[in-house]
Every structure is written in C-alpha cells, then in structure tokens.
mmCIF file of C-alpha atoms in Angstrom:
data_model
loop_
_atom_site.group_PDB
_atom_site.id
_atom_site.type_symbol
_atom_site.label_atom_id
_atom_site.label_comp_id
_atom_site.label_asym_id
_atom_site.label_seq_id
_atom_site.Cartn_x
_atom_site.Cartn_y
_atom_site.Cartn_z
ATOM 1 C CA ALA X 1 -22.666 -3.199 6.513
ATOM 2 C CA GLN X 2 -21.170 -6.236 8.163
ATOM 3 C CA SER X 3 -17.666 -5.975 9.596
ATOM 4 C CA VAL X 4 -15.329 -7.622 12.076
ATOM 5 C CA THR X 5 -12.623 -6.180 14.274
ATOM 6 C CA GLN X 6 -9.790 -8.341 15.524
ATOM 7 C CA LEU X 7 -8.586 -6.673 18.664
ATOM 8 C CA ASP X 8 -4.992 -7.916 18.605
ATOM 9 C CA SER X 9 -2.659 -7.895 15.628
ATOM 10 C CA HIS X 10 -0.175 -10.198 17.415
ATOM 11 C CA VAL X 11 -0.581 -12.682 20.273
ATOM 12 C CA SER X 12 2.279 -14.589 21.859
ATOM 13 C CA VAL X 13 1.766 -17.595 24.151
ATOM 14 C CA SER X 14 3.925 -20.349 25.549
ATOM 15 C CA GLU X 15 3.388 -23.904 24.403
ATOM 16 C CA GLY X 16 0.841 -25.648 26.622
ATOM 17 C CA THR X 17 -0.869 -22.427 27.771
ATOM 18 C CA PRO X 18 -4.328 -21.231 26.701
ATOM 19 C CA VAL X 19 -4.957 -19.247 23.526
ATOM 20 C CA LEU X 20 -7.445 -16.374 23.250
ATOM 21 C CA LEU X 21 -7.886 -14.503 19.963
ATOM 22 C CA ARG X 22 -10.474 -11.755 20.188
ATOM 23 C CA CYS X 23 -13.023 -10.731 17.577
ATOM 24 C CA ASN X 24 -15.943 -8.322 17.675
ATOM 25 C CA TYR X 25 -18.475 -8.141 14.871
ATOM 26 C CA SER X 26 -20.940 -5.623 13.557
ATOM 27 C CA SER X 27 -23.989 -6.900 11.733
ATOM 28 C CA SER X 28 -27.443 -5.612 11.019
ATOM 29 C CA TYR X 29 -28.870 -9.124 11.169
ATOM 30 C CA SER X 30 -28.033 -12.473 12.691
ATOM 31 C CA PRO X 31 -24.636 -13.168 11.200
ATOM 32 C CA SER X 32 -22.750 -16.223 10.062
ATOM 33 C CA LEU X 33 -19.274 -16.069 11.570
ATOM 34 C CA PHE X 34 -16.139 -18.041 10.843
ATOM 35 C CA TRP X 35 -12.569 -18.413 11.941
ATOM 36 C CA TYR X 36 -9.970 -19.259 9.303
ATOM 37 C CA VAL X 37 -6.292 -20.079 9.777
ATOM 38 C CA GLN X 38 -3.527 -19.326 7.298
ATOM 39 C CA HIS X 39 -0.145 -20.971 7.652
ATOM 40 C CA PRO X 40 2.786 -19.380 5.775
ATOM 41 C CA ASN X 41 2.509 -19.964 2.038
ATOM 42 C CA LYS X 42 -0.581 -22.091 2.522
ATOM 43 C CA GLY X 43 -4.232 -21.567 1.673
ATOM 44 C CA LEU X 44 -6.909 -20.477 4.109
ATOM 45 C CA GLN X 45 -8.325 -23.322 6.160
ATOM 46 C CA LEU X 46 -11.673 -23.216 7.917
ATOM 47 C CA LEU X 47 -11.361 -23.760 11.678
ATOM 48 C CA LEU X 48 -15.016 -23.409 12.637
ATOM 49 C CA LYS X 49 -18.255 -21.637 11.791
ATOM 50 C CA TYR X 50 -21.278 -20.271 13.619
ATOM 51 C CA THR X 51 -24.620 -20.267 11.817
ATOM 52 C CA SER X 52 -27.173 -19.533 14.579
ATOM 53 C CA ALA X 53 -27.332 -23.021 16.037
ATOM 54 C CA ALA X 54 -25.345 -23.670 19.238
ATOM 55 C CA THR X 55 -23.558 -20.596 20.547
ATOM 56 C CA LEU X 56 -20.477 -22.608 21.505
ATOM 57 C CA VAL X 57 -18.885 -23.900 18.332
ATOM 58 C CA LYS X 58 -16.214 -26.563 18.281
ATOM 59 C CA GLY X 59 -13.745 -26.674 15.437
ATOM 60 C CA ILE X 60 -10.727 -28.573 14.293
ATOM 61 C CA ASN X 61 -7.456 -28.983 16.199
ATOM 62 C CA GLY X 62 -9.062 -28.330 19.587
ATOM 63 C CA PHE X 63 -10.226 -24.775 18.828
ATOM 64 C CA GLU X 64 -13.614 -23.450 19.827
ATOM 65 C CA ALA X 65 -15.433 -20.130 19.754
ATOM 66 C CA GLU X 66 -18.402 -18.713 21.615
ATOM 67 C CA PHE X 67 -20.955 -16.443 19.986
ATOM 68 C CA LYS X 68 -22.072 -13.756 22.453
ATOM 69 C CA LYS X 69 -24.763 -11.564 20.997
ATOM 70 C CA SER X 70 -24.873 -9.217 23.991
ATOM 71 C CA GLU X 71 -21.175 -8.479 23.562
ATOM 72 C CA THR X 72 -21.130 -8.808 19.730
ATOM 73 C CA SER X 73 -18.117 -11.050 20.178
ATOM 74 C CA PHE X 74 -16.870 -14.310 18.685
ATOM 75 C CA HIS X 75 -13.579 -15.000 20.435
ATOM 76 C CA LEU X 76 -11.471 -18.025 19.497
ATOM 77 C CA THR X 77 -9.975 -20.153 22.257
ATOM 78 C CA LYS X 78 -7.885 -23.255 22.742
ATOM 79 C CA PRO X 79 -7.021 -24.735 26.144
ATOM 80 C CA SER X 80 -3.431 -25.644 25.327
ATOM 81 C CA ALA X 81 -1.313 -24.175 22.526
ATOM 82 C CA HIS X 82 0.847 -26.362 20.333
ATOM 83 C CA MET X 83 3.814 -25.229 18.281
ATOM 84 C CA SER X 84 1.920 -26.136 15.112
ATOM 85 C CA ASP X 85 -0.750 -23.538 15.985
ATOM 86 C CA ALA X 86 1.624 -20.727 15.041
ATOM 87 C CA ALA X 87 -0.093 -19.033 12.096
ATOM 88 C CA GLU X 88 -2.312 -16.104 11.180
ATOM 89 C CA TYR X 89 -5.978 -16.292 12.182
ATOM 90 C CA PHE X 90 -8.839 -14.437 10.546
ATOM 91 C CA CYS X 91 -12.283 -13.732 11.962
ATOM 92 C CA VAL X 92 -14.816 -13.551 9.143
ATOM 93 C CA VAL X 93 -18.463 -12.492 8.783
ATOM 94 C CA THR X 94 -20.772 -13.051 5.826
ATOM 95 C CA SER X 95 -22.257 -10.114 3.962
ATOM 96 C CA GLY X 96 -24.688 -11.551 1.471
ATOM 97 C CA ASN X 97 -22.646 -14.033 -0.508
ATOM 98 C CA LYS X 98 -19.363 -12.334 0.341
ATOM 99 C CA LEU X 99 -16.966 -12.999 3.183
ATOM 100 C CA VAL X 100 -15.694 -9.953 5.076
ATOM 101 C CA PHE X 101 -12.356 -10.618 6.767
ATOM 102 C CA GLY X 102 -10.793 -9.026 9.788
ATOM 103 C CA ALA X 103 -7.231 -7.746 9.586
ATOM 104 C CA GLY X 104 -5.880 -10.943 11.117
ATOM 105 C CA THR X 105 -4.083 -11.952 14.309
ATOM 106 C CA ILE X 106 -0.652 -13.514 14.131
ATOM 107 C CA LEU X 107 -0.248 -16.174 16.801
ATOM 108 C CA ARG X 108 3.240 -16.931 18.006
ATOM 109 C CA VAL X 109 3.866 -20.007 20.156
ATOM 110 C CA LYS X 110 7.022 -20.061 22.255
ATOM 111 C CA SER X 111 8.664 -23.296 23.323
ATOM 112 C CA GLY F 1 -10.187 -31.978 -8.620
ATOM 113 C CA ALA F 2 -10.020 -32.418 -4.884
ATOM 114 C CA GLY F 3 -9.375 -28.766 -4.161
ATOM 115 C CA VAL F 4 -9.325 -25.307 -5.693
ATOM 116 C CA SER F 5 -6.295 -24.993 -7.940
ATOM 117 C CA GLN F 6 -4.689 -21.657 -8.791
ATOM 118 C CA SER F 7 -1.922 -20.919 -11.251
ATOM 119 C CA PRO F 8 0.667 -19.644 -11.454
ATOM 120 C CA ARG F 9 1.708 -19.920 -7.834
ATOM 121 C CA TYR F 10 3.999 -16.901 -8.196
ATOM 122 C CA LYS F 11 4.089 -14.190 -10.845
ATOM 123 C CA VAL F 12 6.534 -11.337 -11.236
ATOM 124 C CA ALA F 13 5.408 -8.670 -13.674
ATOM 125 C CA LYS F 14 7.042 -5.487 -14.859
ATOM 126 C CA ARG F 15 4.988 -2.380 -14.297
ATOM 127 C CA GLY F 16 2.682 -1.868 -17.250
ATOM 128 C CA GLN F 17 2.559 -5.561 -18.174
ATOM 129 C CA ASP F 18 -0.738 -7.441 -18.439
ATOM 130 C CA VAL F 19 -1.210 -10.589 -16.331
ATOM 131 C CA ALA F 20 -3.760 -13.413 -16.236
ATOM 132 C CA LEU F 21 -4.390 -15.493 -13.137
ATOM 133 C CA ARG F 22 -6.241 -18.779 -13.356
ATOM 134 C CA CYS F 23 -8.572 -20.484 -10.908
ATOM 135 C CA ASP F 24 -9.835 -24.038 -11.316
ATOM 136 C CA PRO F 25 -12.622 -24.586 -8.749
ATOM 137 C CA ILE F 26 -13.868 -27.830 -7.291
ATOM 138 C CA SER F 27 -15.908 -29.689 -9.883
ATOM 139 C CA GLY F 28 -19.607 -28.940 -9.494
ATOM 140 C CA HIS F 29 -19.130 -25.852 -7.361
ATOM 141 C CA VAL F 30 -21.571 -23.261 -8.594
ATOM 142 C CA SER F 31 -20.132 -20.121 -7.075
ATOM 143 C CA LEU F 32 -16.630 -18.729 -7.422
ATOM 144 C CA PHE F 33 -15.062 -15.760 -5.670
ATOM 145 C CA TRP F 34 -11.869 -13.748 -6.112
ATOM 146 C CA TYR F 35 -10.195 -11.989 -3.191
ATOM 147 C CA GLN F 36 -7.117 -9.775 -2.972
ATOM 148 C CA GLN F 37 -4.831 -10.019 0.054
ATOM 149 C CA ALA F 38 -2.284 -7.250 0.391
ATOM 150 C CA LEU F 39 0.736 -7.807 2.617
ATOM 151 C CA GLY F 40 -0.214 -7.732 6.288
ATOM 152 C CA GLN F 41 -3.936 -7.450 5.635
ATOM 153 C CA GLY F 42 -6.963 -9.693 5.467
ATOM 154 C CA PRO F 43 -8.366 -10.765 2.107
ATOM 155 C CA GLU F 44 -10.723 -8.307 0.433
ATOM 156 C CA PHE F 45 -13.550 -9.233 -1.930
ATOM 157 C CA LEU F 46 -13.048 -8.524 -5.619
ATOM 158 C CA THR F 47 -15.770 -10.300 -7.556
ATOM 159 C CA TYR F 48 -18.231 -13.211 -7.527
ATOM 160 C CA PHE F 49 -19.645 -15.580 -10.144
ATOM 161 C CA GLN F 50 -22.621 -17.887 -10.044
ATOM 162 C CA ASN F 51 -22.008 -20.325 -12.861
ATOM 163 C CA GLU F 52 -20.909 -18.095 -15.773
ATOM 164 C CA ALA F 53 -22.731 -14.996 -14.557
ATOM 165 C CA GLN F 54 -20.710 -12.325 -12.802
ATOM 166 C CA LEU F 55 -23.165 -11.228 -10.147
ATOM 167 C CA ASP F 56 -21.015 -8.806 -8.195
ATOM 168 C CA LYS F 57 -17.875 -6.974 -9.272
ATOM 169 C CA SER F 58 -18.103 -4.182 -6.759
ATOM 170 C CA GLY F 59 -14.704 -4.995 -5.244
ATOM 171 C CA LEU F 60 -12.647 -4.630 -8.413
ATOM 172 C CA PRO F 61 -10.355 -1.672 -7.655
ATOM 173 C CA SER F 62 -10.239 -0.209 -11.149
ATOM 174 C CA ASP F 63 -11.232 -0.850 -14.749
ATOM 175 C CA ARG F 64 -7.808 -2.444 -15.238
ATOM 176 C CA PHE F 65 -9.193 -5.502 -13.444
ATOM 177 C CA PHE F 66 -11.374 -7.906 -15.375
ATOM 178 C CA ALA F 67 -12.644 -11.388 -14.507
ATOM 179 C CA GLU F 68 -14.442 -14.005 -16.527
ATOM 180 C CA ARG F 69 -15.820 -17.512 -16.164
ATOM 181 C CA PRO F 70 -17.143 -18.256 -19.653
ATOM 182 C CA GLU F 71 -18.203 -21.869 -19.177
ATOM 183 C CA GLY F 72 -19.088 -21.747 -15.511
ATOM 184 C CA SER F 73 -16.018 -23.611 -14.319
ATOM 185 C CA VAL F 74 -12.489 -22.197 -14.744
ATOM 186 C CA SER F 75 -12.136 -18.484 -14.080
ATOM 187 C CA THR F 76 -9.473 -16.003 -15.124
ATOM 188 C CA LEU F 77 -8.643 -12.754 -13.396
ATOM 189 C CA LYS F 78 -6.894 -10.346 -15.741
ATOM 190 C CA ILE F 79 -5.044 -7.235 -14.693
ATOM 191 C CA GLN F 80 -4.050 -4.805 -17.411
ATOM 192 C CA ARG F 81 -1.166 -2.350 -17.186
ATOM 193 C CA THR F 82 -0.113 -3.606 -13.763
ATOM 194 C CA GLN F 83 0.926 -1.093 -11.122
ATOM 195 C CA GLN F 84 3.006 -1.597 -7.981
ATOM 196 C CA GLU F 85 -0.090 -1.310 -5.801
ATOM 197 C CA ASP F 86 -1.453 -4.435 -7.523
ATOM 198 C CA SER F 87 1.193 -6.516 -5.726
ATOM 199 C CA ALA F 88 -0.732 -8.925 -3.514
ATOM 200 C CA VAL F 89 -1.852 -12.504 -3.141
ATOM 201 C CA TYR F 90 -4.925 -13.221 -5.236
ATOM 202 C CA LEU F 91 -7.139 -15.886 -3.711
ATOM 203 C CA CYS F 92 -9.884 -17.866 -5.355
ATOM 204 C CA ALA F 93 -12.640 -19.685 -3.471
ATOM 205 C CA SER F 94 -15.531 -21.830 -4.566
ATOM 206 C CA ILE F 95 -18.715 -23.075 -2.893
ATOM 207 C CA LYS F 96 -21.227 -25.687 -3.911
ATOM 208 C CA GLY F 97 -24.203 -23.509 -3.187
ATOM 209 C CA GLU F 98 -25.484 -20.818 -0.874
ATOM 210 C CA GLY F 99 -24.815 -21.703 2.736
ATOM 211 C CA SER F 100 -22.081 -24.183 1.842
ATOM 212 C CA GLY F 101 -18.551 -23.893 3.117
ATOM 213 C CA TYR F 102 -15.954 -21.978 1.132
ATOM 214 C CA THR F 103 -12.852 -23.774 -0.145
ATOM 215 C CA PHE F 104 -9.904 -21.522 -0.876
ATOM 216 C CA GLY F 105 -7.032 -22.115 -3.247
ATOM 217 C CA SER F 106 -3.432 -21.469 -2.206
ATOM 218 C CA GLY F 107 -3.397 -18.213 -4.107
ATOM 219 C CA THR F 108 -1.219 -16.503 -6.695
ATOM 220 C CA ARG F 109 1.392 -14.123 -5.304
ATOM 221 C CA LEU F 110 1.762 -11.252 -7.771
ATOM 222 C CA THR F 111 4.762 -8.962 -7.470
ATOM 223 C CA VAL F 112 4.900 -5.933 -9.730
ATOM 224 C CA VAL F 113 8.403 -4.484 -10.148
#
C-alpha cells in the first residue's frame, strides 16, 4: 500500500531563510506525489506535483520539490520564507484513484 | 461553478442527530471524492464516485455513513445518529478525469456535541 511519512510535525523558520519540509514515501510502483498547502479555514491548494517527468518539480509561490527514488524522498523547499507561507503542508501520494495524505507539517514563519 | 462548493460551512449537531453535507463539484468533473479530516491530522479517504456510480466506499468508518450522487453531479454525505468521534472537517474534491488535478472544496466543519 502507498503511504507517506512527514518527518516533522512542526517547522519554524525566520522570514527570509530557507524552508525544508521533509517527506518520505512508500510505494510499490512509480508514484505520483503532490504537496498541498492548507491555510487556516481555507481549502487545500495544490503547490506542485510529480508524475515521473522531471525529478525537480517547480510549483507555485517559489516552492519546489525533488523526487529522489534512491532515498524514497520528496522534500519540499523554498529559498526564502515569507510570512504568508505560514500554513500546514501535506505530502500526498496516489493510491489508485485515491489520495493518501501525510499527517501534515505546520510551518511557522517568524518575523 | 468556478470551484468546488460545500455546504454548510459549519454544522453543529447534537449526538444522535442525522446530518447531510452537500458537495457541488466543478461542472463536467466526472469523479468526486469525500475525505474526512480530524483535528490535527491529514485528510483520510471516505468514498469515491465516477459519475453516479460509487466505485469505492472502503473508507466509510461505519454503516452510519452513506453517500450518494444520483445524477452524477451534486453529492450528499449523510451521517446517521452522529457520535462525538464524527467531529471533523469533511472535504470534497472533484477531478475531470483520471490523471487530472484534484480541486478541493473548503470543507464542512462538523461538531457533534
């Protein structure tokens, strides 16, 4: 069965510093992987997706993620955090037609 | 519509009460999904429709949960005899077809008191 593990439940960074949100996946076949963001009281928004094309995926708002098969990882990064990036982030893998979500990482951005 | 619309936005139910949650997907989107997001957790799959056919209901936690999509567009998730453990945000998502991106609604926050 497909699953994802988000290695940090909370991450705190200062504004202007890099962001790293870690995700490892488990899949019996070549997976489709996503990162979603959820701002308080808002719906889930797709940041980026990997579907076996380029291993480095660029998303919205300056985020990107690199698919590393050897490490079964799909970490999310951003060079410089902005206050508006404060939210909860979910790493997601497909399992058939379903999406399987990680437990989420809450990103806090300090001014 | 432009997005996936869910109603009501918030629902408070007394334990034992029946509730119905509505999802209006993007027009033309074939597939519709329901997810349950408990406090502090990621969303978990409940059920999936392709047009009016419910193809997977393996995530429904008990027989108190029932979903339908009779005309292949609007869907209703019904919970009978609500319990406190049913308190969660219920999310609906739709996709145009297999391999398309998912669009999520803002969810219905159900609180059972």
